[in-house]
GROMACS .gro file of C-alpha atoms in nm:
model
  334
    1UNK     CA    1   0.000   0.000   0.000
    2UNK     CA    2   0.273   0.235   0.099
    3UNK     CA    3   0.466   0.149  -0.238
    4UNK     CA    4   0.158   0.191  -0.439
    5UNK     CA    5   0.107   0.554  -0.258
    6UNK     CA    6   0.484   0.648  -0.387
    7UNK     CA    7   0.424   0.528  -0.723
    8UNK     CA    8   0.127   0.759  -0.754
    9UNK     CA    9   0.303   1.061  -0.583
   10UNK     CA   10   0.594   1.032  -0.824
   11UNK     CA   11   0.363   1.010  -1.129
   12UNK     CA   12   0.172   1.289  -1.015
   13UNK     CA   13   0.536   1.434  -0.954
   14UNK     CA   14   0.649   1.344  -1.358
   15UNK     CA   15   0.320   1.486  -1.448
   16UNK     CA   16   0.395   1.806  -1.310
   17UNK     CA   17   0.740   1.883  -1.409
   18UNK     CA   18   0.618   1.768  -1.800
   19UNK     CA   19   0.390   2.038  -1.739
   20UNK     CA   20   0.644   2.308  -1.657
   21UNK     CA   21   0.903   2.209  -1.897
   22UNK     CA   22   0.551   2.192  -2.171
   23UNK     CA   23   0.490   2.528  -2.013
   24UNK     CA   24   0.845   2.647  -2.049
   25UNK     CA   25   0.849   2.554  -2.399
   26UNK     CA   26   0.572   2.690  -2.526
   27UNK     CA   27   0.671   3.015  -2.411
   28UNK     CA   28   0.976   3.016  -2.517
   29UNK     CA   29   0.879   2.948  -2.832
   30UNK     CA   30   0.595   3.233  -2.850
   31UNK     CA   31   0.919   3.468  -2.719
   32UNK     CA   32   1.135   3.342  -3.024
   33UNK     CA   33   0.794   3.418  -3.228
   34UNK     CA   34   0.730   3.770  -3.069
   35UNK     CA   35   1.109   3.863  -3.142
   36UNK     CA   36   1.113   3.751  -3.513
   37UNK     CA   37   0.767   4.001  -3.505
   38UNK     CA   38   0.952   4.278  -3.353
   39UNK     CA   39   1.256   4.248  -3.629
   40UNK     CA   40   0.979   4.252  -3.888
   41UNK     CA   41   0.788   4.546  -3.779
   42UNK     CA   42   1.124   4.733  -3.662
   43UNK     CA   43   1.279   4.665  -4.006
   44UNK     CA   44   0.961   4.743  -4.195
   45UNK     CA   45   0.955   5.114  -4.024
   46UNK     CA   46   1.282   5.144  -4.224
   47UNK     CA   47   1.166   5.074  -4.536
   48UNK     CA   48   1.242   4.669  -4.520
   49UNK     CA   49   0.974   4.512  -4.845
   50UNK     CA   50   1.167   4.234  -5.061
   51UNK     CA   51   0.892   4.157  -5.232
   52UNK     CA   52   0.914   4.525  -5.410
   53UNK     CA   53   1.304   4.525  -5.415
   54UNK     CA   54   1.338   4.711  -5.099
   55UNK     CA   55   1.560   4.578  -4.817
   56UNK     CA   56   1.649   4.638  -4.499
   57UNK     CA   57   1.932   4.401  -4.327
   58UNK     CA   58   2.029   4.415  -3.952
   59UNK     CA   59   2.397   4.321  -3.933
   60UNK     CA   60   2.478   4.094  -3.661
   61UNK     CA   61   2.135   4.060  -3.513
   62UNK     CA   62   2.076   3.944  -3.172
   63UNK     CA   63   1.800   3.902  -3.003
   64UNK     CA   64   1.802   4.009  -2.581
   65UNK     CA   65   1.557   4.042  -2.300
   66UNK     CA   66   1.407   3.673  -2.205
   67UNK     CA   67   1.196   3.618  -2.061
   68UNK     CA   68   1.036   3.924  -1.983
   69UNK     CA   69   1.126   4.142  -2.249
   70UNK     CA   70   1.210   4.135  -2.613
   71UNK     CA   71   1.515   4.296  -2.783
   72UNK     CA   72   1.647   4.290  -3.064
   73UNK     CA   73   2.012   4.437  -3.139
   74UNK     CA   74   2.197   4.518  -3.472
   75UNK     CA   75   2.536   4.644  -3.533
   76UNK     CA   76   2.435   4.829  -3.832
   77UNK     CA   77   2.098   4.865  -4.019
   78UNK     CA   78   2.105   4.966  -4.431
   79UNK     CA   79   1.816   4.980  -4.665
   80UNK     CA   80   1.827   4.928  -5.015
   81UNK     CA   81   1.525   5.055  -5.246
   82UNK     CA   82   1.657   4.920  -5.583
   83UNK     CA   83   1.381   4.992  -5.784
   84UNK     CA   84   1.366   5.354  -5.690
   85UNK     CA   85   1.750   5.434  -5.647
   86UNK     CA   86   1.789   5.481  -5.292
   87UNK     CA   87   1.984   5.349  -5.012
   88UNK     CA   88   2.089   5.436  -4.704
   89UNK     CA   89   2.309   5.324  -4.404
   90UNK     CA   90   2.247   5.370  -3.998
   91UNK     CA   91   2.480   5.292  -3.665
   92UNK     CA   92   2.362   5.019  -3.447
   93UNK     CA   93   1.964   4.974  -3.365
   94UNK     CA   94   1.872   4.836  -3.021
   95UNK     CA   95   1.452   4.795  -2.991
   96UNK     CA   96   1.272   4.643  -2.704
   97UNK     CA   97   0.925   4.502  -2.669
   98UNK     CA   98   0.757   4.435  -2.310
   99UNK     CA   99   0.609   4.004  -2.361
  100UNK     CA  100   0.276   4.134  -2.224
  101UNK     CA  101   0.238   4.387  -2.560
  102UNK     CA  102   0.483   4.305  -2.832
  103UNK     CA  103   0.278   4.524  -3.047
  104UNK     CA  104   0.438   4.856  -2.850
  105UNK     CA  105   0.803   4.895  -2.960
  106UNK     CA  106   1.045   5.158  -2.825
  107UNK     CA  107   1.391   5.171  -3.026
  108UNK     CA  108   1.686   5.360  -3.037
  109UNK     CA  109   1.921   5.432  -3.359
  110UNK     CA  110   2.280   5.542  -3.372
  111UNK     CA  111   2.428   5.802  -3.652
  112UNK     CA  112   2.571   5.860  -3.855
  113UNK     CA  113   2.295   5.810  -4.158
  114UNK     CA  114   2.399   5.839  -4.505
  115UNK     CA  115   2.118   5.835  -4.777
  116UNK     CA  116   2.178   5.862  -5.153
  117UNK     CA  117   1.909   5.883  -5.455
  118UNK     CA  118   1.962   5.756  -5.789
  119UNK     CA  119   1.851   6.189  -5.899
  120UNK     CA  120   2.179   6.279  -5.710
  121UNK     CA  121   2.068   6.381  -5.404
  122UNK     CA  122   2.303   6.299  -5.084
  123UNK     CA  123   2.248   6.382  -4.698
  124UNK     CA  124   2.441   6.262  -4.483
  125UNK     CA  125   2.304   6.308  -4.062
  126UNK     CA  126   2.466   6.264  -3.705
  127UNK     CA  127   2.312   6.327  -3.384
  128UNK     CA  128   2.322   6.334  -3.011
  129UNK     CA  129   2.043   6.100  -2.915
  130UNK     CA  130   1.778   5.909  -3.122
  131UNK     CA  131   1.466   5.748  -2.953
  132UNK     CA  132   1.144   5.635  -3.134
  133UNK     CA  133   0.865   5.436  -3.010
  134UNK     CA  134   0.593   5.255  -3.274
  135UNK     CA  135   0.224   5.088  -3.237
  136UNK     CA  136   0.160   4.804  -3.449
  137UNK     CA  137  -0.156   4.644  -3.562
  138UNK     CA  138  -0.316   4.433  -3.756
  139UNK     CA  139  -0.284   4.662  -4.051
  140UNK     CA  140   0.110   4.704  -3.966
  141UNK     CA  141   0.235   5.014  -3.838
  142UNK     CA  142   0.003   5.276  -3.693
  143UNK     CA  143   0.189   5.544  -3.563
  144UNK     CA  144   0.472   5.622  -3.476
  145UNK     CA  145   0.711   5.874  -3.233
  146UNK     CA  146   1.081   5.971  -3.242
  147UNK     CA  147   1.290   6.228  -3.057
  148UNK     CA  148   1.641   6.348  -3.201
  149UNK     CA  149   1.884   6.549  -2.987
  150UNK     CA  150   2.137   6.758  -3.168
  151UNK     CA  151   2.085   6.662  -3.546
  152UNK     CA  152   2.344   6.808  -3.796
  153UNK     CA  153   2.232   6.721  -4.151
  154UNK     CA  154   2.442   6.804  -4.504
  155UNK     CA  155   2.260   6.761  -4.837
  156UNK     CA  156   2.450   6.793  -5.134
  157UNK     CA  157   2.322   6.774  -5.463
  158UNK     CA  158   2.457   6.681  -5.801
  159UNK     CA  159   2.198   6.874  -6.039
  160UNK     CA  160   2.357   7.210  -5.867
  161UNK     CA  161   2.629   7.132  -5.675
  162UNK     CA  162   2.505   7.344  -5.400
  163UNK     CA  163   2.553   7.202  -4.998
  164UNK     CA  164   2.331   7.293  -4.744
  165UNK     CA  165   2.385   7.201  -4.388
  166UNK     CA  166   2.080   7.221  -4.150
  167UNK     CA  167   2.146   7.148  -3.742
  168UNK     CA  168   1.880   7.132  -3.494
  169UNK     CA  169   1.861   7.136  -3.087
  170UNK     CA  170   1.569   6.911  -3.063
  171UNK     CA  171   1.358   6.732  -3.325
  172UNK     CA  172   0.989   6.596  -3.319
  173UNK     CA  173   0.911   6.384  -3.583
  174UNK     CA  174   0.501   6.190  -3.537
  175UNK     CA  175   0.373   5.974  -3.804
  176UNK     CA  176   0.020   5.816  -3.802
  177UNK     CA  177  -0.205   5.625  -4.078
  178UNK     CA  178  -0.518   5.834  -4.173
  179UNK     CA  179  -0.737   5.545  -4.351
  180UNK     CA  180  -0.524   5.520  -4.684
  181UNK     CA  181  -0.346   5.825  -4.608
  182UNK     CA  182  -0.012   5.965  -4.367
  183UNK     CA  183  -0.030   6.224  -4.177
  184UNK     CA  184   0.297   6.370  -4.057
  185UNK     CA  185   0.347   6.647  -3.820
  186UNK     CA  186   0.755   6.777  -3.802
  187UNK     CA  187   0.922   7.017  -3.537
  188UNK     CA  188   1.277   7.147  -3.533
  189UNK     CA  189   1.354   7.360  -3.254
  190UNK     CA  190   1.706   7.636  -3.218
  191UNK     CA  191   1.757   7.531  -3.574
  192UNK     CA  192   2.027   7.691  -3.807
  193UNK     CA  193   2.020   7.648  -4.170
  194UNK     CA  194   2.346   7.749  -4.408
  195UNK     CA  195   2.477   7.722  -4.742
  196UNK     CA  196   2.827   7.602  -4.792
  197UNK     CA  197   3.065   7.897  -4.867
  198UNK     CA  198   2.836   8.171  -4.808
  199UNK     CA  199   2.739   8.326  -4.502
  200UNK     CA  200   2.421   8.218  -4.274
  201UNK     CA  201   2.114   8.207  -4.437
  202UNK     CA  202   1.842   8.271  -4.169
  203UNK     CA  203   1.938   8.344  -3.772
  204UNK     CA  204   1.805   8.046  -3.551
  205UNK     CA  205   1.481   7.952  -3.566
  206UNK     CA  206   1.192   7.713  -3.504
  207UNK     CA  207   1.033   7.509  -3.824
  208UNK     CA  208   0.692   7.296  -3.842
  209UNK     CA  209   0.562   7.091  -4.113
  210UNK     CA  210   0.233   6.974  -4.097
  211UNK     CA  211   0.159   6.739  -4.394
  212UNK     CA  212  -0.087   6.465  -4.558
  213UNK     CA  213   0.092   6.219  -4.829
  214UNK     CA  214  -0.261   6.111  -4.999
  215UNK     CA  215  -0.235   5.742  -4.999
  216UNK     CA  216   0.093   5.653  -4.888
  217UNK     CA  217   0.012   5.513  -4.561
  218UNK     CA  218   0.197   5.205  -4.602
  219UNK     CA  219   0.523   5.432  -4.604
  220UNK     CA  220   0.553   5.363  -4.269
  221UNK     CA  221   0.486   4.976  -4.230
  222UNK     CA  222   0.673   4.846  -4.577
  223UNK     CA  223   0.316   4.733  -4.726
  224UNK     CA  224   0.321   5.099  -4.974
  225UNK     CA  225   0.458   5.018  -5.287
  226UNK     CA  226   0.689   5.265  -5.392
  227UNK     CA  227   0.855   5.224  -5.027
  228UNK     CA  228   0.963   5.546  -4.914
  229UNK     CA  229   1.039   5.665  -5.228
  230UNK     CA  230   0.816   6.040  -5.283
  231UNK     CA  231   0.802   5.945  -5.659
  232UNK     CA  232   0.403   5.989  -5.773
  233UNK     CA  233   0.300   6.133  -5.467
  234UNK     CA  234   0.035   6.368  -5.430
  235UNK     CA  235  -0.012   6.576  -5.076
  236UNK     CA  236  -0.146   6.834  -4.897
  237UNK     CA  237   0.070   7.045  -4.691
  238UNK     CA  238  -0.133   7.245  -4.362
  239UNK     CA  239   0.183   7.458  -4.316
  240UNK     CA  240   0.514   7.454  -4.356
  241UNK     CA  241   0.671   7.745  -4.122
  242UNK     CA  242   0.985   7.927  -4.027
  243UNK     CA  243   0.951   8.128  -3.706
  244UNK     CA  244   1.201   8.382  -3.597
  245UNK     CA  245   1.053   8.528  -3.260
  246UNK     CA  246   0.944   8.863  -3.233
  247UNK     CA  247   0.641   8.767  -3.479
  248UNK     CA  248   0.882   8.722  -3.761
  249UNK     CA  249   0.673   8.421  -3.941
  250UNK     CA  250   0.714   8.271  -4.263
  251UNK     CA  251   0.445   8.039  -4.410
  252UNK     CA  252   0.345   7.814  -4.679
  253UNK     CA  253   0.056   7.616  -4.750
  254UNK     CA  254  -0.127   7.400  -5.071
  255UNK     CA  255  -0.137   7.121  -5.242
  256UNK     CA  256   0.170   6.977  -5.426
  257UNK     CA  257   0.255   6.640  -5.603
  258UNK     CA  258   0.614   6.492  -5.717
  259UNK     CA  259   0.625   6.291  -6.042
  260UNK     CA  260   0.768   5.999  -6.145
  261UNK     CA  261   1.099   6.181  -6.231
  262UNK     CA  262   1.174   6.383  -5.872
  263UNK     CA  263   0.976   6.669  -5.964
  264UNK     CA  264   0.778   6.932  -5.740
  265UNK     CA  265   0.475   7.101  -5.848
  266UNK     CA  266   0.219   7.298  -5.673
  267UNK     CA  267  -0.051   7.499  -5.614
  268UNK     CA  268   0.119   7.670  -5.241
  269UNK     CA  269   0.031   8.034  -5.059
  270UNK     CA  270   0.337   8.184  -4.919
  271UNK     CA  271   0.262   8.416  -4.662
  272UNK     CA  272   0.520   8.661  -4.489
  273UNK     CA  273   0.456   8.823  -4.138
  274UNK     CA  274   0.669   9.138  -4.037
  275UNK     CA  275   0.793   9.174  -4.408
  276UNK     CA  276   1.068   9.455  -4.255
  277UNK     CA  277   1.188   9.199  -4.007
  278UNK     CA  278   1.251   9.014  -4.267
  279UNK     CA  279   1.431   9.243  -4.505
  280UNK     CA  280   1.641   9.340  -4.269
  281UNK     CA  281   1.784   9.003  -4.163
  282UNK     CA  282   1.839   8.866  -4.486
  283UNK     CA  283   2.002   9.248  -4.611
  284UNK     CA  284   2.252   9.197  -4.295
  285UNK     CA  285   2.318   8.824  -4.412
  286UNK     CA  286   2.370   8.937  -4.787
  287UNK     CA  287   2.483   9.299  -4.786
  288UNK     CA  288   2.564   9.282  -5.211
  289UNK     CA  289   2.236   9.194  -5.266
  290UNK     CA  290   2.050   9.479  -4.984
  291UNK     CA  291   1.903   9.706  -5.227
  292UNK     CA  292   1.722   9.408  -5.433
  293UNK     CA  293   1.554   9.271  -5.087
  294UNK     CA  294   1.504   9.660  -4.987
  295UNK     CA  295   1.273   9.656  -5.347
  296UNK     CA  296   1.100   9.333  -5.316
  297UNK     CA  297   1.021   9.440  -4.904
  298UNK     CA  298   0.781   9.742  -5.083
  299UNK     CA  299   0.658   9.515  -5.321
  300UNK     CA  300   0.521   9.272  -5.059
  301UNK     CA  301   0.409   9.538  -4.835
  302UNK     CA  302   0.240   9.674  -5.123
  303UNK     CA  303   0.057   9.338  -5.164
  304UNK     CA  304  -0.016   9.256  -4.853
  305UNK     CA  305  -0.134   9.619  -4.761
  306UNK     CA  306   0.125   9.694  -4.445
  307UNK     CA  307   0.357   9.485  -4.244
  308UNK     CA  308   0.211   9.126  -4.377
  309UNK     CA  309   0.163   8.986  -4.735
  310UNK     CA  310   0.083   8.696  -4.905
  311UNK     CA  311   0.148   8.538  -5.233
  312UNK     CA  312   0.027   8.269  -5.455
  313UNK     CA  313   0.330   8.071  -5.599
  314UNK     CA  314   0.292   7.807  -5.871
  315UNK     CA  315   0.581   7.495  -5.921
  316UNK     CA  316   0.592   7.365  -6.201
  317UNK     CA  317   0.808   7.082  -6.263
  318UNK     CA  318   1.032   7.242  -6.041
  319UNK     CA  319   0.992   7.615  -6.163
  320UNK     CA  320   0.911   7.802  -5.916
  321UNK     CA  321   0.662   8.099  -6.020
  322UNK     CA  322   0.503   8.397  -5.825
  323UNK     CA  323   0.184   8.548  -5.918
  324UNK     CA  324   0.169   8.202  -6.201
  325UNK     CA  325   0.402   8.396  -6.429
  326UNK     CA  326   0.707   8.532  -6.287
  327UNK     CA  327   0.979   8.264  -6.246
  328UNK     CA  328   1.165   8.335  -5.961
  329UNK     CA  329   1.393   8.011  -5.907
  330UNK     CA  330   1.394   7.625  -5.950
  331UNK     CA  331   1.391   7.326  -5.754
  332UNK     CA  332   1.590   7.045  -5.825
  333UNK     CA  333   1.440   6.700  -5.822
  334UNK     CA  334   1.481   6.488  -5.482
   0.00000   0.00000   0.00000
């Protein structure tokens, strides 16, 4: 009786530990599951869709965190759109997922990032600190965050051989699908812009771009099919600012579209708030060309009836036309 009571303890005993180690490896596999999910969706925020030609590759990958959290770690990310022209290259990328709600990914990048375009565009970025944080669902992607302390960015292009280098104290970047559509919403704050060679274009200042890309919502999750490539893409842009302080504001707003070759055009309102302000800054930054900006001051006060004016400007193809008729530069494709 005795020997038939230990036989049933220690097969109640086996059961048990069959059930933990069942237990055990069932979650560990759903962890190993949940961490090939997070290098998906991390990797598709970067433009990662093979099907299309685009790729992203994590060098070195590792995944950390078990059993309570999910990381995964690579030395160095780069994306390759080869249908479009574009590639790119990042520092290492560490992201992190809590087990409890894989679907809520924070993630950090290193610089620097170097991006080039088959139209000849280059831009090359470092910064301080990156941090980002995404919400995946069933569609993919849904929105995401980042945070970017100390940006310095250089873009060079071919077409006109011009380099402009653009640093910023503190950058917002939000991203969100609207139905089919992305809206994006962009802040760069104590922000210096300048043109290689020549002296500084603007003082500091604070810029915001507010922005719909009309169908494109699978830019952010790798389902779109043109990647991140702006090729064919129509928008509509809320505002795209420059602030000075002191009410010195500069504006634009409209609808615009790039075509298949890099091209902008448009439909936009520029609108300029304390038109002297402004005159006078850019005279002090480019004395030789004073008496020109002293003229076109009066000519936008005259418009705009005082110390504010707007204007309608037209793109076309690049062009760039005030009033619909008056060229008054060119954009080169991206």
């Amino acid at each position: 009786m005795a020997a038939s009571s230990r036989t049933g303890v220690s097969g109640k005993l086996w059961l048990l530990a069959s059930g933990i180690v069942l237990v055990i490896a069932l979650y560990t596999a759903g962890w190993f599951y949940a961490a090939s999910l997070l290098r998906e969706k991390t990797l598709a925020l970067l433009g990662s869709q093979e099907q299309r030609g685009i790729s992203a590759i994590c060098d070195d990958a590792q995944y950390r965190g078990y059993p309570f959290r999910i990381g995964l770690f690579c030395s160095k990310v780069s994306v390759d759109d080869r249908q479009n022209g574009i590639s790119a290259t990042f520092g290492s990328l560490r992201s992190a997922a809590q087990v409890y709600d894989p679907g809520h990914i924070v993630w950090e990048l290193d610089s620097p990032v170097e991006v080039r375009t088959g139209h000849g565009l280059a831009l090359s970025t470092t910064w301080e600190n990156f941090q980002s944080s995404l919400i995946a669902k069933l569609r993919g992607v849904e929105r995401t965050s980042t945070v970017i302390d100390g940006a310095k960015t250089s873009i060079t292009s071919s077409a006109t051989g011009q380099t402009f280098n653009l640093a910023s104290g503190h950058t917002e970047i939000h991203l969100r699908q609207n139905g089919n559509d992305l809206d994006a919403a962009v802040s760069l704050q104590d922000t210096d812009l300048m043109v290689k060679d020549m002296p500084q274009l603007l003082p500091r200042l604070t810029a915001n771009l507010d922005v719909t890309l009309i169908n494109r919502a699978g830019m952010i999750d790798g389902s779109d099919a043109n990647g991140l490539a702006l090729y064919g893409t129509e928008g509509q842009m809320r505002t795209l600012s420059a602030d000075m302080g002191d009410g010195k504001v500069i504006s634009i707003s409209g609808p615009f579209s790039f075509d298949e070759d890099g091209y902008l055009s448009g439909r936009l309102k520029l609108r300029i708030e304390q038109i002297d302000a402004w005159r006078d800054s850019l005279s002090e930054a480019f004395p030789q060309i004073a008496p020109m900006l002293g003229t076109a001051g009066n000519m936008l006060s005259a418009l705009g009836g005082g110390k504010n004016a707007s204007l309608d400007l037209s793109i076309k193809r690049g062009k760039v036309f005030a009033g619909g008729f008056i060229q008054i530069g060119e954009i080169p494709p991206i």
